[in-house]
mmCIF file of C-alpha atoms and ligand atoms in Angstrom:
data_model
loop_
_atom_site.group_PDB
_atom_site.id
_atom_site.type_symbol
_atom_site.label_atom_id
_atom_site.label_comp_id
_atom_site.label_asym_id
_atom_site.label_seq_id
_atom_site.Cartn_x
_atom_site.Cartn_y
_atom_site.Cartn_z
ATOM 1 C CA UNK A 1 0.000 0.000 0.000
ATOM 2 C CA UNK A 2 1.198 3.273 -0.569
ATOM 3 C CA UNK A 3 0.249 6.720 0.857
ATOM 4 C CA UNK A 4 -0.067 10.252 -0.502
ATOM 5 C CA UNK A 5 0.053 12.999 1.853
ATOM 6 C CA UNK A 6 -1.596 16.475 0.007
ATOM 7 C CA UNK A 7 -0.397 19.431 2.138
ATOM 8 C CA UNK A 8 -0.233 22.969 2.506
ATOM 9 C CA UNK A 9 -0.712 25.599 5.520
ATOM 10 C CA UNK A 10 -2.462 28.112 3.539
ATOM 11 C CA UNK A 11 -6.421 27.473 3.015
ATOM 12 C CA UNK A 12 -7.922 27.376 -0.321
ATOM 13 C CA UNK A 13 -4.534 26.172 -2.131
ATOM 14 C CA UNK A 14 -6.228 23.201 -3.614
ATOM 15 C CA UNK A 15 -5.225 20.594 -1.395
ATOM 16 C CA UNK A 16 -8.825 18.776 -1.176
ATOM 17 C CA UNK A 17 -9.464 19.137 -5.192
ATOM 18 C CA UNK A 18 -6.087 17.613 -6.093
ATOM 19 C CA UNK A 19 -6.276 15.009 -3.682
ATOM 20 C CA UNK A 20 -10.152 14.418 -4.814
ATOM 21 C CA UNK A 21 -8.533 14.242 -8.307
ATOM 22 C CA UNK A 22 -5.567 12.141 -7.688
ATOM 23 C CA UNK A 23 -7.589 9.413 -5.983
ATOM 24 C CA UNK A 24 -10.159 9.218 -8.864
ATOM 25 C CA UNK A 25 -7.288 8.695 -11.105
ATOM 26 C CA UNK A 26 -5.885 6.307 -8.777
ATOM 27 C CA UNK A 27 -9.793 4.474 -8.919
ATOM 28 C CA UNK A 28 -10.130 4.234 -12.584
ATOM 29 C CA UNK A 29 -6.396 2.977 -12.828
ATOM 30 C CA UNK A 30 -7.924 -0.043 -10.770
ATOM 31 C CA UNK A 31 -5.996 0.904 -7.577
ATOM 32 C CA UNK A 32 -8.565 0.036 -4.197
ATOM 33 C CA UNK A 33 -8.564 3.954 -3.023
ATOM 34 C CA UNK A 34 -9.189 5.361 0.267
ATOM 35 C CA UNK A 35 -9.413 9.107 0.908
ATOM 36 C CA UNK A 36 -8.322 10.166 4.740
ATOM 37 C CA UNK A 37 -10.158 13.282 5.818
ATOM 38 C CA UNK A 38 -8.074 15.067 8.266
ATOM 39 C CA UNK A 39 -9.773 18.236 7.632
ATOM 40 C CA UNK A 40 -12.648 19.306 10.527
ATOM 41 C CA UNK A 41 -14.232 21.027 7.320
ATOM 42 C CA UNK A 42 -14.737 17.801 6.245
ATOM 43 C CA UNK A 43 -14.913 18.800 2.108
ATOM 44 C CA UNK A 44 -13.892 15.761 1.223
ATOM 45 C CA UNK A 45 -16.672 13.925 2.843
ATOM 46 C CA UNK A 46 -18.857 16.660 1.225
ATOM 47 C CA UNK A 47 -17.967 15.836 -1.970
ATOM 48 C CA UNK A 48 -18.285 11.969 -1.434
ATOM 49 C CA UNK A 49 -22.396 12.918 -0.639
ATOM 50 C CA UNK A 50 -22.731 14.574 -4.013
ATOM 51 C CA UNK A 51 -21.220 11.673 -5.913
ATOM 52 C CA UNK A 52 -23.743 9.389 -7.547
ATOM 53 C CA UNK A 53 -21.181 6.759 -9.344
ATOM 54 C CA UNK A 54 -18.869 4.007 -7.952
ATOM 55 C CA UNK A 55 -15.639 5.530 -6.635
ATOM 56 C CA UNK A 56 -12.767 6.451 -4.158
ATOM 57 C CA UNK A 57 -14.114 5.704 -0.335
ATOM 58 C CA UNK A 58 -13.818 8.748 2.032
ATOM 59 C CA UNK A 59 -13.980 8.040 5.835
ATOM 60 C CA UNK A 60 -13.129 11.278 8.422
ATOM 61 C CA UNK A 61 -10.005 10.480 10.236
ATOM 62 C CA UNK A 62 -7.724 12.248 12.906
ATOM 63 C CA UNK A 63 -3.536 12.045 12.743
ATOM 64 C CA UNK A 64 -3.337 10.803 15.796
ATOM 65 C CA UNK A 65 -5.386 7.234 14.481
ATOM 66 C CA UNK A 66 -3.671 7.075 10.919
ATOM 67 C CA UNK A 67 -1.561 4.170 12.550
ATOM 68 C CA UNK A 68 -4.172 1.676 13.760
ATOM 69 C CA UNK A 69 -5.995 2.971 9.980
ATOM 70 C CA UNK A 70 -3.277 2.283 7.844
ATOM 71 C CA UNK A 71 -2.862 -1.169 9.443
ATOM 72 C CA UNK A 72 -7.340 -1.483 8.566
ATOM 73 C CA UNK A 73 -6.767 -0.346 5.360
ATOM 74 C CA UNK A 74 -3.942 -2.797 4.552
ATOM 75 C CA UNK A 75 -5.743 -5.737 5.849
ATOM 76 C CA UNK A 76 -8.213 -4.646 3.517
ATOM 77 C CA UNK A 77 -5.696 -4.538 0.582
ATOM 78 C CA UNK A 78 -6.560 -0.736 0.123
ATOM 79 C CA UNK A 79 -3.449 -0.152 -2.441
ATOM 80 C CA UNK A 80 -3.614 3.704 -1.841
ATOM 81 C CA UNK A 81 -4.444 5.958 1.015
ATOM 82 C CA UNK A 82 -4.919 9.613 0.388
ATOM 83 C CA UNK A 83 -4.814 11.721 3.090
ATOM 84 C CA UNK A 84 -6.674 15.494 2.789
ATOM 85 C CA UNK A 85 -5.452 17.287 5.659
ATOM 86 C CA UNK A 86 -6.485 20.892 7.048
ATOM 87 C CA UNK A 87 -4.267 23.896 6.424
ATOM 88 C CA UNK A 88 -1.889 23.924 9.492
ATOM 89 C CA UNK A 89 1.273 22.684 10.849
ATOM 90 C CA UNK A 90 0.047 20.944 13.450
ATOM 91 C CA UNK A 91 0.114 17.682 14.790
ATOM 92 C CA UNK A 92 -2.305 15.753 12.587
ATOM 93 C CA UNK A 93 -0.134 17.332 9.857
ATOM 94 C CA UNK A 94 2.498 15.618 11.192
ATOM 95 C CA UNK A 95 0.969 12.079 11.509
ATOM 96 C CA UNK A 96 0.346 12.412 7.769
ATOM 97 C CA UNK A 97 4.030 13.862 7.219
ATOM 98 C CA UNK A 98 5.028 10.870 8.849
ATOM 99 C CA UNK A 99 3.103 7.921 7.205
ATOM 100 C CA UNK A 100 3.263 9.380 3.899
ATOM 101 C CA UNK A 101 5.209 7.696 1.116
ATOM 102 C CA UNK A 102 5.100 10.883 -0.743
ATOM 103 C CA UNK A 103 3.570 14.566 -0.246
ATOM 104 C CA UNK A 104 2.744 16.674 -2.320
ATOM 105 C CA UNK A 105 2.809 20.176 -1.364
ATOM 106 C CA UNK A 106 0.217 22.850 -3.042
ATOM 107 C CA UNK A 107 1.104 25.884 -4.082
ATOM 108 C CA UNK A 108 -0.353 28.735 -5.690
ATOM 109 C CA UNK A 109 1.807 31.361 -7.481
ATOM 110 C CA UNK A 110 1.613 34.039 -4.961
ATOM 111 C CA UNK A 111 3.735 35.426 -1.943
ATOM 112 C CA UNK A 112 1.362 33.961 0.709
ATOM 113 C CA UNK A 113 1.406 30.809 -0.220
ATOM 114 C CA UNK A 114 5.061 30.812 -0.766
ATOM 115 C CA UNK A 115 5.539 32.185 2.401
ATOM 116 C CA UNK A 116 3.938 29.470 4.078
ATOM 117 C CA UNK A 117 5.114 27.090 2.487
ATOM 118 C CA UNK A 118 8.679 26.664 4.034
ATOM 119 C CA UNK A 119 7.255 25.771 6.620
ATOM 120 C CA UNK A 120 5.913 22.671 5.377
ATOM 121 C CA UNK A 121 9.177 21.905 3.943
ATOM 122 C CA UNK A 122 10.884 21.974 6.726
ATOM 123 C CA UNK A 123 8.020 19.482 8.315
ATOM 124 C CA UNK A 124 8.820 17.106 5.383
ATOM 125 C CA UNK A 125 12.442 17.262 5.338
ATOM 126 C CA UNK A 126 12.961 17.270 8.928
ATOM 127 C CA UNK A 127 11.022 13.676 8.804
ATOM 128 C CA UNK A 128 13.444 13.017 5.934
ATOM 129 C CA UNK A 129 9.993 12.186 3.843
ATOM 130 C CA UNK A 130 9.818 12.975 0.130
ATOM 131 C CA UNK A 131 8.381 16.122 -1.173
ATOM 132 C CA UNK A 132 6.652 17.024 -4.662
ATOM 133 C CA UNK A 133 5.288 20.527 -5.367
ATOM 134 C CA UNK A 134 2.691 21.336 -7.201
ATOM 135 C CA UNK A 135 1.409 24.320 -8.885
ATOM 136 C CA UNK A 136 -1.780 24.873 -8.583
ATOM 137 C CA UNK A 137 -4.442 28.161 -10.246
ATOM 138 C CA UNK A 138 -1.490 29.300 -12.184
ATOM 139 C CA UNK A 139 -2.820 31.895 -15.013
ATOM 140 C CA UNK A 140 -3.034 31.267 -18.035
ATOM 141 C CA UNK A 141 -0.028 31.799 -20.422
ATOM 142 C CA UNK A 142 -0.092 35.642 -21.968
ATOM 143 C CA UNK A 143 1.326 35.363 -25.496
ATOM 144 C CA UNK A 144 2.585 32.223 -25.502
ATOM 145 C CA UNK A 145 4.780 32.721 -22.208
ATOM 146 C CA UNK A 146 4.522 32.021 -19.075
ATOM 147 C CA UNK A 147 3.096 35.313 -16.603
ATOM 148 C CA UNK A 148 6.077 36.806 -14.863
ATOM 149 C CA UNK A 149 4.649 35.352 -11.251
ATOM 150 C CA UNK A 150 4.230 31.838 -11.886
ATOM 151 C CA UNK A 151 8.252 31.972 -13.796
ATOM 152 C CA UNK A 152 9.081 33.982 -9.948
ATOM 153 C CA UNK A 153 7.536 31.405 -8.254
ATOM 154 C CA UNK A 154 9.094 28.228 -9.813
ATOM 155 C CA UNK A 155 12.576 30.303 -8.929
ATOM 156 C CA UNK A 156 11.617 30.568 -5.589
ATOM 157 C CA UNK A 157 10.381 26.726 -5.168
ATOM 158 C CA UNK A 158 13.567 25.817 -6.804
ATOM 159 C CA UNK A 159 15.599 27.197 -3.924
ATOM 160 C CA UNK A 160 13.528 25.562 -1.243
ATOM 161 C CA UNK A 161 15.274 22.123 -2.524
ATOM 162 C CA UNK A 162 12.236 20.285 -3.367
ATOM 163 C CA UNK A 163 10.969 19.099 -6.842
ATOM 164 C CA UNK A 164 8.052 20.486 -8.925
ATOM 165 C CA UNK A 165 5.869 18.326 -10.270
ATOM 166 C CA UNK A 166 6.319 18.618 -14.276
ATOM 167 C CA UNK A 167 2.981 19.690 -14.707
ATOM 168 C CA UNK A 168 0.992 22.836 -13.007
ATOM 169 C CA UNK A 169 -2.567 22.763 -13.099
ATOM 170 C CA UNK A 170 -3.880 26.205 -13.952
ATOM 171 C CA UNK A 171 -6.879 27.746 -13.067
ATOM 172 C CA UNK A 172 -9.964 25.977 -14.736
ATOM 173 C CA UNK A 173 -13.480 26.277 -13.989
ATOM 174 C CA UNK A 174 -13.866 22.937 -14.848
ATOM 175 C CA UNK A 175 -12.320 21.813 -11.675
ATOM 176 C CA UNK A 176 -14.619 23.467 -9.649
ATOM 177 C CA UNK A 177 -17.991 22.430 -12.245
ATOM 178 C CA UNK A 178 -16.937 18.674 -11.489
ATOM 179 C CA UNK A 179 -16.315 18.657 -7.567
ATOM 180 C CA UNK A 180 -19.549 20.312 -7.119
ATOM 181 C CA UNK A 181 -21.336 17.105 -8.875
ATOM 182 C CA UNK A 182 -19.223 14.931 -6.791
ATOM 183 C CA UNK A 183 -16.852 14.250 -10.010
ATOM 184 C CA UNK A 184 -13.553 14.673 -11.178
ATOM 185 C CA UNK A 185 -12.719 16.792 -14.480
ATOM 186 C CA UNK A 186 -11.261 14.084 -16.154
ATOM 187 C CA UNK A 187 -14.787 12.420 -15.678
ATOM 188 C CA UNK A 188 -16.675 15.264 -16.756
ATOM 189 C CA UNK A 189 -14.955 16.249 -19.287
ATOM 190 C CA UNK A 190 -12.258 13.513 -20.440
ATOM 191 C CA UNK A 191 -11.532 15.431 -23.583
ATOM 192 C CA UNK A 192 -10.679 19.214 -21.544
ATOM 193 C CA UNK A 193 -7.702 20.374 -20.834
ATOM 194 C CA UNK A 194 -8.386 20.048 -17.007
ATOM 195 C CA UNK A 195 -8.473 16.444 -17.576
ATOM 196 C CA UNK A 196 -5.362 16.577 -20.172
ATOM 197 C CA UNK A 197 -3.040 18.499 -17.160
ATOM 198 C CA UNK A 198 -4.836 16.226 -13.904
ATOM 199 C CA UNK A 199 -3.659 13.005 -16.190
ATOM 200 C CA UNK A 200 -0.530 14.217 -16.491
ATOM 201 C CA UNK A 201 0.134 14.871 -12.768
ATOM 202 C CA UNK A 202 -1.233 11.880 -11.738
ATOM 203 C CA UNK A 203 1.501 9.648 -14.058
ATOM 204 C CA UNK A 204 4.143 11.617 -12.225
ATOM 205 C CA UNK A 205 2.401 10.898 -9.243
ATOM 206 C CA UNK A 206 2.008 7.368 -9.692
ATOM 207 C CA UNK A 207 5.342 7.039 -10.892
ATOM 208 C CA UNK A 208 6.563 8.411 -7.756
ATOM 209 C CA UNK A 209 4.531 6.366 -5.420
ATOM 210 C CA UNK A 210 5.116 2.810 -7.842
ATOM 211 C CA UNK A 211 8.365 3.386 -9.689
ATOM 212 C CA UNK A 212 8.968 1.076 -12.554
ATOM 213 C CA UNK A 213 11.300 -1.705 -11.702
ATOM 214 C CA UNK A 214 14.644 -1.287 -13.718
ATOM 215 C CA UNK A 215 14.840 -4.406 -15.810
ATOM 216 C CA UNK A 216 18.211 -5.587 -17.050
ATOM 217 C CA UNK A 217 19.952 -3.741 -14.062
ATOM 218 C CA UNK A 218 20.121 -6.141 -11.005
ATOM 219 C CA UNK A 219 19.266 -4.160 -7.567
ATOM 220 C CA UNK A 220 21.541 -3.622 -4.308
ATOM 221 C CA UNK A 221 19.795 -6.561 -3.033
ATOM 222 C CA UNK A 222 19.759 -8.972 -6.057
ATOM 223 C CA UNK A 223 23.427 -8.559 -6.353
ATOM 224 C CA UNK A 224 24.144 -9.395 -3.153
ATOM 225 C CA UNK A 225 21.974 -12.827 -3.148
ATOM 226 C CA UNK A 226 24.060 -13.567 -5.713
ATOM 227 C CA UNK A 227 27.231 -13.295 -3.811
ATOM 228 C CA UNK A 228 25.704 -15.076 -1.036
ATOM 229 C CA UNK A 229 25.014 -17.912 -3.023
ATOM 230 C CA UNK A 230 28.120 -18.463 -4.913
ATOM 231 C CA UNK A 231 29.614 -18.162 -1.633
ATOM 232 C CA UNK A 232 27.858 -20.767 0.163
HETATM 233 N N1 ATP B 301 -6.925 24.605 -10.438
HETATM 234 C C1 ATP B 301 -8.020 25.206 -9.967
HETATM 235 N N2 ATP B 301 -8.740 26.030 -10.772
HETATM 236 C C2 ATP B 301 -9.856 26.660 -10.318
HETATM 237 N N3 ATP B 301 -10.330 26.542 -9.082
HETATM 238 C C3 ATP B 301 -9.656 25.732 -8.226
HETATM 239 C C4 ATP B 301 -8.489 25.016 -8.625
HETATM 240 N N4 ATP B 301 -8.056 24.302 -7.560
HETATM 241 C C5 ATP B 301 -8.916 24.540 -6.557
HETATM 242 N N5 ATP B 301 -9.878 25.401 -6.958
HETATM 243 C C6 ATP B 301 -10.993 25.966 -6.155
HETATM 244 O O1 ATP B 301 -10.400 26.680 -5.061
HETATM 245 C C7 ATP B 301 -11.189 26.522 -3.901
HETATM 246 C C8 ATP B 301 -10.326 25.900 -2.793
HETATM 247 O O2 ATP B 301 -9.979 24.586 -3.199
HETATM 248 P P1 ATP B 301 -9.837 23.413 -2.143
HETATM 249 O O3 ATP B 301 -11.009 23.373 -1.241
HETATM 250 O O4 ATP B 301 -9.487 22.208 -2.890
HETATM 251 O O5 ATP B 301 -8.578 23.961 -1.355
HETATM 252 P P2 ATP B 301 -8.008 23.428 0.019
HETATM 253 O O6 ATP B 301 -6.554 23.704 0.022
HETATM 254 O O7 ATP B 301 -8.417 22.038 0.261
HETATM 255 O O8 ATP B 301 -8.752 24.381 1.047
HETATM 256 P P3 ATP B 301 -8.726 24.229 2.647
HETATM 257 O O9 ATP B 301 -7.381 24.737 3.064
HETATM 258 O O10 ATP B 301 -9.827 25.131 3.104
HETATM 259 O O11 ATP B 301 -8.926 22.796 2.972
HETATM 260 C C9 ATP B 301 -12.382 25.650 -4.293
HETATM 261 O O12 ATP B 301 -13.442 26.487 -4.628
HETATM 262 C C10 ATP B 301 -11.872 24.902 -5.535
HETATM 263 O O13 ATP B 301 -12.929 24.544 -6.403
HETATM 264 MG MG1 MG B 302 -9.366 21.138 1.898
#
């Protein structure tokens, strides 16, 4: 089982949507997909009510029981646990810091949210957990090129040590047309561009969480069975 943390300490960034999004992708991949919801504002939960098709589960959860969860969800060959969490530093932050295989961290292109996001960094890296930003309601390209603050922002991520996600998701209505009907975009809309850029991510993000085994390259491990054996 693996599990994806989505993080940031600003509200609003698009922590729930992306993680909503992810774990829909995750569904129709075939993975068995739990949503956490760490969040008291319980969106997540909210948006499981308004769904009417088969999909992602979404149970309410605290940090402090993500343990004794993870060990449920497990036995119940769950293959991927998202966790939503609120936007704080706090302790039930920290439980999903901890049992995360990967977070992703969501940011929008803005001083705020940059701001508060090196704080979050520091939770991830201090754990010595793996980190993946993600831009999130970036504008739209003005002639061709990318707006001055999203190119400013990218700098500024750069520096904090952690790497960006390949793809940004800009600013779509779609996104928020398909969470109010309890869908993702790439189910309303499988053609849009919301669903081209959420596809995207969510290769790199299964990528990250199930990397493809090397083959023709014996592993660490492999090797030294090897020398064990001709040993013996
Ligand atoms: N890429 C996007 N384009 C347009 N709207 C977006 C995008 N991402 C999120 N939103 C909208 O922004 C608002 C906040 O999103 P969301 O609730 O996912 O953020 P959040 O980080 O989970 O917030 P909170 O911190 O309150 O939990 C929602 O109205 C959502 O529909
Ligand atoms: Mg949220």
């Amino acid at each position: 089982m693996r599990t994806l943390a989505v993080l940031s300490r600003k509200g609003g960034t698009g922590k729930t949507t992306i993680g909503l999004h992810l774990a829909v992708s995750a569904f129709h991949a075939g993975h068995r997909t739990l949503v956490c919801d760490l969040d008291p504002q319980r969106s997540a939960l909210d948006w499981r009510r308004e769904r009417q098709i088969a999909g992602p589960d979404v149970i309410e959860a605290k940090g402090g029981a993500l343990f004794p969860l993870r060990q449920n969800a497990e036995r119940s060959s769950v293959d991927l646990m998202v966790l939503d969490t609120r936007p704080a530093s706090d302790a039930d932050t920290s439980e999903a810091v901890r049992w995360a295989d990967l977070c992703l961290i969501v940011v929008r292109p803005c001083f705020f949210d940059l701001k508060a996001i090196v704080r979050t960094v520091e939770q991830v890296t201090n754990m010595n957990q793996r980190g993946l930003f993600v831009l999130n309601q970036a504008p739209a390209r003005r002639n061709g090129e990318e707006p001055r603050q999203i190119r400013d922002t990218v700098m500024a991520l750069e520096e904090l040590g952690l790497p960006i996600a390949s793809t940004g998701l800009r600013y779509r209505a779609a996104y928020q047309t398909a969470v109010r009907q309890g869908l993702a975009a790439q189910e309303a809309d499988p053609d849009s561009l919301a669903a081209f850029e959420m596809n995207t991510l969510w290769r790199q993000v299964s990528r990250e969480l199930w990397p493809p085994v090397q083959k023709g390259r014996p592993t660490e491990a492999a090797k030294a069975a090897v020398r064990e054996l001709t040993a013996a």
